[in-house]
Amino acid sequence: MHQGRIVECVFPQKRRLGDTSEEEFEDSDDEETSFVSKTTKLTKDVLYYVTDMERFQPPRKRPKIINRTYRLVCLKSTTPEELYTRKIDHEEYGEALELAKAYGLDTDRVYQRQWKKSDVSIASIQDYLSKIKKRSWVFHECIERIPYNIDAMRELLEFGLKGTDLQALLAIEKGEDGGR
């Protein structure tokens, strides 16, 4: 796989000044000619600025031509479910939730992944665990996960107990809560 790239651009390599061996021998002459040419160019520029005569007008610069080669590396058709799974795997939860809402997908997978990746805290219980619709999965997590502090433990137990009313237990027994 090409790491998700669809189009890549290839730039041609530029030649470096030190690549040819002929330039190594005539360094001092080049410095003198470059000084003379720079002085001449500067003089012409000043004269053109002062006199506006075309004779002293600096030569037009050649436009730089940049060659770029674009290649189509990969073009893949994907379903919303595959894209949704990929977004969750890449931890792009906001985009995954938008996809789930747009295509009617189950948002529980996003919140379950966020819950699994986060430490158990009061904030994570309210942000992730409370938004999961599958009550049996939530109860399982309330039993299995162990928070690091007592406040989070108390909140997790209270949250688990709030969801153990008769209707929730009957829905779990009938398998109407979406299961684990």
PDB file of C-alpha atoms in Angstrom:
ATOM      1  CA  MET A   1       0.000   0.000   0.000  1.00  0.00           C
ATOM      2  CA  HIS A   2       1.176   3.528  -0.656  1.00  0.00           C
ATOM      3  CA  GLN A   3       0.365   4.909   2.827  1.00  0.00           C
ATOM      4  CA  GLY A   4      -2.908   6.449   1.669  1.00  0.00           C
ATOM      5  CA  ARG A   5      -1.343   8.623  -1.024  1.00  0.00           C
ATOM      6  CA  ILE A   6      -3.410   9.020  -4.144  1.00  0.00           C
ATOM      7  CA  VAL A   7      -1.279  11.373  -6.242  1.00  0.00           C
ATOM      8  CA  GLU A   8       2.446  11.901  -5.928  1.00  0.00           C
ATOM      9  CA  CYS A   9       4.596  14.588  -7.497  1.00  0.00           C
ATOM     10  CA  VAL A  10       8.121  13.832  -8.712  1.00  0.00           C
ATOM     11  CA  PHE A  11      10.569  16.725  -8.944  1.00  0.00           C
ATOM     12  CA  PRO A  12      13.570  16.410 -11.256  1.00  0.00           C
ATOM     13  CA  GLN A  13      16.889  16.685  -9.436  1.00  0.00           C
ATOM     14  CA  LYS A  14      18.882  19.826 -10.048  1.00  0.00           C
ATOM     15  CA  ARG A  15      22.543  19.663 -10.948  1.00  0.00           C
ATOM     16  CA  ARG A  16      24.804  20.997  -8.276  1.00  0.00           C
ATOM     17  CA  LEU A  17      27.609  23.359  -9.080  1.00  0.00           C
ATOM     18  CA  GLY A  18      30.260  21.041  -7.669  1.00  0.00           C
ATOM     19  CA  ASP A  19      29.244  18.040  -9.787  1.00  0.00           C
ATOM     20  CA  THR A  20      31.572  18.715 -12.745  1.00  0.00           C
ATOM     21  CA  SER A  21      35.337  18.474 -12.444  1.00  0.00           C
ATOM     22  CA  GLU A  22      36.089  21.337 -14.894  1.00  0.00           C
ATOM     23  CA  GLU A  23      34.834  23.940 -12.454  1.00  0.00           C
ATOM     24  CA  GLU A  24      37.324  22.906  -9.784  1.00  0.00           C
ATOM     25  CA  PHE A  25      40.339  24.198 -11.724  1.00  0.00           C
ATOM     26  CA  GLU A  26      39.180  27.706 -12.594  1.00  0.00           C
ATOM     27  CA  ASP A  27      37.804  29.016  -9.297  1.00  0.00           C
ATOM     28  CA  SER A  28      39.904  32.213  -9.129  1.00  0.00           C
ATOM     29  CA  ASP A  29      39.098  33.265 -12.727  1.00  0.00           C
ATOM     30  CA  ASP A  30      35.376  32.805 -12.083  1.00  0.00           C
ATOM     31  CA  GLU A  31      35.545  35.065  -9.042  1.00  0.00           C
ATOM     32  CA  GLU A  32      37.236  37.845 -11.037  1.00  0.00           C
ATOM     33  CA  THR A  33      34.792  37.607 -13.941  1.00  0.00           C
ATOM     34  CA  SER A  34      31.843  37.470 -11.620  1.00  0.00           C
ATOM     35  CA  PHE A  35      33.068  40.619  -9.834  1.00  0.00           C
ATOM     36  CA  VAL A  36      33.568  42.397 -13.156  1.00  0.00           C
ATOM     37  CA  SER A  37      30.208  41.228 -14.500  1.00  0.00           C
ATOM     38  CA  LYS A  38      28.420  42.239 -11.309  1.00  0.00           C
ATOM     39  CA  THR A  39      30.014  45.684 -11.404  1.00  0.00           C
ATOM     40  CA  THR A  40      29.112  46.101 -15.077  1.00  0.00           C
ATOM     41  CA  LYS A  41      25.534  45.021 -14.440  1.00  0.00           C
ATOM     42  CA  LEU A  42      25.216  47.385 -11.489  1.00  0.00           C
ATOM     43  CA  THR A  43      26.578  50.281 -13.570  1.00  0.00           C
ATOM     44  CA  LYS A  44      24.138  49.558 -16.405  1.00  0.00           C
ATOM     45  CA  ASP A  45      21.244  49.338 -13.947  1.00  0.00           C
ATOM     46  CA  VAL A  46      22.135  52.716 -12.424  1.00  0.00           C
ATOM     47  CA  LEU A  47      22.555  54.313 -15.860  1.00  0.00           C
ATOM     48  CA  TYR A  48      19.217  52.931 -17.023  1.00  0.00           C
ATOM     49  CA  TYR A  49      17.548  54.194 -13.853  1.00  0.00           C
ATOM     50  CA  VAL A  50      19.025  57.682 -14.313  1.00  0.00           C
ATOM     51  CA  THR A  51      18.717  58.059 -18.115  1.00  0.00           C
ATOM     52  CA  ASP A  52      15.893  55.683 -19.134  1.00  0.00           C
ATOM     53  CA  MET A  53      17.850  54.863 -22.283  1.00  0.00           C
ATOM     54  CA  GLU A  54      17.079  51.510 -23.867  1.00  0.00           C
ATOM     55  CA  ARG A  55      20.766  50.945 -24.486  1.00  0.00           C
ATOM     56  CA  PHE A  56      21.318  50.460 -20.738  1.00  0.00           C
ATOM     57  CA  GLN A  57      18.148  48.471 -20.169  1.00  0.00           C
ATOM     58  CA  PRO A  58      18.972  45.202 -18.399  1.00  0.00           C
ATOM     59  CA  PRO A  59      18.227  42.045 -20.344  1.00  0.00           C
ATOM     60  CA  ARG A  60      14.965  40.362 -19.539  1.00  0.00           C
ATOM     61  CA  LYS A  61      15.229  37.391 -17.307  1.00  0.00           C
ATOM     62  CA  ARG A  62      14.252  34.077 -18.770  1.00  0.00           C
ATOM     63  CA  PRO A  63      11.209  32.610 -17.134  1.00  0.00           C
ATOM     64  CA  LYS A  64      11.943  29.619 -14.975  1.00  0.00           C
ATOM     65  CA  ILE A  65      10.426  26.453 -16.308  1.00  0.00           C
ATOM     66  CA  ILE A  66       9.496  23.964 -13.668  1.00  0.00           C
ATOM     67  CA  ASN A  67       8.788  20.430 -14.739  1.00  0.00           C
ATOM     68  CA  ARG A  68       6.639  18.343 -12.458  1.00  0.00           C
ATOM     69  CA  THR A  69       5.460  14.860 -13.125  1.00  0.00           C
ATOM     70  CA  TYR A  70       2.274  13.682 -11.457  1.00  0.00           C
ATOM     71  CA  ARG A  71       1.444  10.013 -11.217  1.00  0.00           C
ATOM     72  CA  LEU A  72      -1.743   8.417 -10.056  1.00  0.00           C
ATOM     73  CA  VAL A  73      -0.554   5.886  -7.512  1.00  0.00           C
ATOM     74  CA  CYS A  74      -3.759   4.509  -6.116  1.00  0.00           C
ATOM     75  CA  LEU A  75      -7.438   5.122  -6.617  1.00  0.00           C
ATOM     76  CA  LYS A  76      -9.690   2.948  -4.548  1.00  0.00           C
ATOM     77  CA  SER A  77     -13.429   2.832  -4.228  1.00  0.00           C
ATOM     78  CA  THR A  78     -14.578   2.363  -0.665  1.00  0.00           C
ATOM     79  CA  THR A  79     -17.861   1.936   1.144  1.00  0.00           C
ATOM     80  CA  PRO A  80     -18.959   4.218   3.981  1.00  0.00           C
ATOM     81  CA  GLU A  81     -18.477   1.315   6.419  1.00  0.00           C
ATOM     82  CA  GLU A  82     -14.859   0.797   5.321  1.00  0.00           C
ATOM     83  CA  LEU A  83     -14.141   4.511   5.557  1.00  0.00           C
ATOM     84  CA  TYR A  84     -15.818   4.607   8.976  1.00  0.00           C
ATOM     85  CA  THR A  85     -13.644   1.737  10.195  1.00  0.00           C
ATOM     86  CA  ARG A  86     -10.516   3.403   8.797  1.00  0.00           C
ATOM     87  CA  LYS A  87     -11.367   6.687  10.545  1.00  0.00           C
ATOM     88  CA  ILE A  88     -11.755   4.870  13.851  1.00  0.00           C
ATOM     89  CA  ASP A  89      -8.481   2.993  13.334  1.00  0.00           C
ATOM     90  CA  HIS A  90      -6.675   6.276  12.621  1.00  0.00           C
ATOM     91  CA  GLU A  91      -8.298   7.824  15.720  1.00  0.00           C
ATOM     92  CA  GLU A  92     -10.173  10.449  13.686  1.00  0.00           C
ATOM     93  CA  TYR A  93     -13.208  10.215  15.921  1.00  0.00           C
ATOM     94  CA  GLY A  94     -14.935  13.456  14.936  1.00  0.00           C
ATOM     95  CA  GLU A  95     -14.931  12.524  11.265  1.00  0.00           C
ATOM     96  CA  ALA A  96     -16.041   8.984  12.119  1.00  0.00           C
ATOM     97  CA  LEU A  97     -19.025  10.351  14.052  1.00  0.00           C
ATOM     98  CA  GLU A  98     -19.972  12.603  11.134  1.00  0.00           C
ATOM     99  CA  LEU A  99     -19.856   9.597   8.781  1.00  0.00           C
ATOM    100  CA  ALA A 100     -21.933   7.526  11.191  1.00  0.00           C
ATOM    101  CA  LYS A 101     -24.602  10.210  11.402  1.00  0.00           C
ATOM    102  CA  ALA A 102     -24.616  10.835   7.642  1.00  0.00           C
ATOM    103  CA  TYR A 103     -24.927   7.146   6.684  1.00  0.00           C
ATOM    104  CA  GLY A 104     -26.875   5.827   9.664  1.00  0.00           C
ATOM    105  CA  LEU A 105     -23.988   3.783  11.072  1.00  0.00           C
ATOM    106  CA  ASP A 106     -23.613   2.705  14.697  1.00  0.00           C
ATOM    107  CA  THR A 107     -21.858   5.409  16.740  1.00  0.00           C
ATOM    108  CA  ASP A 108     -21.169   2.977  19.578  1.00  0.00           C
ATOM    109  CA  ARG A 109     -17.963   1.779  17.917  1.00  0.00           C
ATOM    110  CA  VAL A 110     -16.487   5.286  18.125  1.00  0.00           C
ATOM    111  CA  TYR A 111     -17.376   5.751  21.779  1.00  0.00           C
ATOM    112  CA  GLN A 112     -16.247   2.219  22.644  1.00  0.00           C
ATOM    113  CA  ARG A 113     -12.825   2.833  21.091  1.00  0.00           C
ATOM    114  CA  GLN A 114     -12.488   6.174  22.868  1.00  0.00           C
ATOM    115  CA  TRP A 115     -13.489   4.540  26.149  1.00  0.00           C
ATOM    116  CA  LYS A 116     -10.955   1.737  25.684  1.00  0.00           C
ATOM    117  CA  LYS A 117      -8.156   4.207  24.867  1.00  0.00           C
ATOM    118  CA  SER A 118      -8.852   6.570  27.778  1.00  0.00           C
ATOM    119  CA  ASP A 119      -8.217   6.206  31.477  1.00  0.00           C
ATOM    120  CA  VAL A 120     -11.303   5.683  33.600  1.00  0.00           C
ATOM    121  CA  SER A 121     -12.306   9.060  34.984  1.00  0.00           C
ATOM    122  CA  ILE A 122     -15.484  10.969  35.680  1.00  0.00           C
ATOM    123  CA  ALA A 123     -15.036  12.864  32.416  1.00  0.00           C
ATOM    124  CA  SER A 124     -14.468   9.721  30.328  1.00  0.00           C
ATOM    125  CA  ILE A 125     -17.534   8.065  31.865  1.00  0.00           C
ATOM    126  CA  GLN A 126     -19.709  11.026  30.900  1.00  0.00           C
ATOM    127  CA  ASP A 127     -18.049  11.657  27.528  1.00  0.00           C
ATOM    128  CA  TYR A 128     -17.867   8.088  26.216  1.00  0.00           C
ATOM    129  CA  LEU A 129     -19.532   5.429  28.354  1.00  0.00           C
ATOM    130  CA  SER A 130     -22.805   7.327  28.801  1.00  0.00           C
ATOM    131  CA  LYS A 131     -23.222   7.669  25.019  1.00  0.00           C
ATOM    132  CA  ILE A 132     -22.992   3.928  24.297  1.00  0.00           C
ATOM    133  CA  LYS A 133     -26.397   2.340  23.597  1.00  0.00           C
ATOM    134  CA  LYS A 134     -25.383  -1.303  24.105  1.00  0.00           C
ATOM    135  CA  ARG A 135     -26.167  -1.680  27.789  1.00  0.00           C
ATOM    136  CA  SER A 136     -24.673  -5.177  28.156  1.00  0.00           C
ATOM    137  CA  TRP A 137     -21.333  -3.860  26.864  1.00  0.00           C
ATOM    138  CA  VAL A 138     -21.537  -0.922  29.281  1.00  0.00           C
ATOM    139  CA  PHE A 139     -22.296  -3.248  32.225  1.00  0.00           C
ATOM    140  CA  HIS A 140     -19.417  -5.488  31.242  1.00  0.00           C
ATOM    141  CA  GLU A 141     -17.084  -2.479  31.222  1.00  0.00           C
ATOM    142  CA  CYS A 142     -18.397  -1.299  34.596  1.00  0.00           C
ATOM    143  CA  ILE A 143     -17.481  -4.694  36.026  1.00  0.00           C
ATOM    144  CA  GLU A 144     -14.145  -5.208  34.249  1.00  0.00           C
ATOM    145  CA  ARG A 145     -12.464  -1.777  34.156  1.00  0.00           C
ATOM    146  CA  ILE A 146     -10.647  -0.626  37.255  1.00  0.00           C
ATOM    147  CA  PRO A 147     -10.170   3.125  37.759  1.00  0.00           C
ATOM    148  CA  TYR A 148      -7.003   4.534  39.320  1.00  0.00           C
ATOM    149  CA  ASN A 149      -8.725   6.756  41.875  1.00  0.00           C
ATOM    150  CA  ILE A 150     -11.608   6.347  44.281  1.00  0.00           C
ATOM    151  CA  ASP A 151     -13.773   9.131  42.823  1.00  0.00           C
ATOM    152  CA  ALA A 152     -13.746   7.536  39.383  1.00  0.00           C
ATOM    153  CA  MET A 153     -14.501   4.138  40.975  1.00  0.00           C
ATOM    154  CA  ARG A 154     -17.516   5.568  42.793  1.00  0.00           C
ATOM    155  CA  GLU A 155     -18.774   7.275  39.608  1.00  0.00           C
ATOM    156  CA  LEU A 156     -18.343   4.069  37.569  1.00  0.00           C
ATOM    157  CA  LEU A 157     -20.261   1.988  40.134  1.00  0.00           C
ATOM    158  CA  GLU A 158     -23.056   4.572  40.365  1.00  0.00           C
ATOM    159  CA  PHE A 159     -23.252   4.742  36.579  1.00  0.00           C
ATOM    160  CA  GLY A 160     -23.489   0.951  36.373  1.00  0.00           C
ATOM    161  CA  LEU A 161     -26.181   0.830  39.058  1.00  0.00           C
ATOM    162  CA  LYS A 162     -28.271   3.535  37.357  1.00  0.00           C
ATOM    163  CA  GLY A 163     -28.477   1.366  34.269  1.00  0.00           C
ATOM    164  CA  THR A 164     -29.687  -1.742  36.106  1.00  0.00           C
ATOM    165  CA  ASP A 165     -33.360  -0.875  36.219  1.00  0.00           C
ATOM    166  CA  LEU A 166     -35.903  -3.492  35.202  1.00  0.00           C
ATOM    167  CA  GLN A 167     -36.342  -2.238  31.624  1.00  0.00           C
ATOM    168  CA  ALA A 168     -32.595  -2.308  30.945  1.00  0.00           C
ATOM    169  CA  LEU A 169     -32.236  -5.833  32.345  1.00  0.00           C
ATOM    170  CA  LEU A 170     -35.193  -7.101  30.286  1.00  0.00           C
ATOM    171  CA  ALA A 171     -33.753  -5.522  27.125  1.00  0.00           C
ATOM    172  CA  ILE A 172     -30.413  -7.220  27.786  1.00  0.00           C
ATOM    173  CA  GLU A 173     -32.095 -10.558  28.390  1.00  0.00           C
ATOM    174  CA  LYS A 174     -34.056 -10.310  25.134  1.00  0.00           C
ATOM    175  CA  GLY A 175     -30.976  -9.113  23.233  1.00  0.00           C
ATOM    176  CA  GLU A 176     -32.650  -5.848  22.242  1.00  0.00           C
ATOM    177  CA  ASP A 177     -29.815  -3.583  23.364  1.00  0.00           C
ATOM    178  CA  GLY A 178     -27.473  -4.466  20.507  1.00  0.00           C
ATOM    179  CA  GLY A 179     -25.418  -6.964  22.482  1.00  0.00           C
ATOM    180  CA  ARG A 180     -21.730  -6.829  23.240  1.00  0.00           C
TER     181      ARG A 180
END
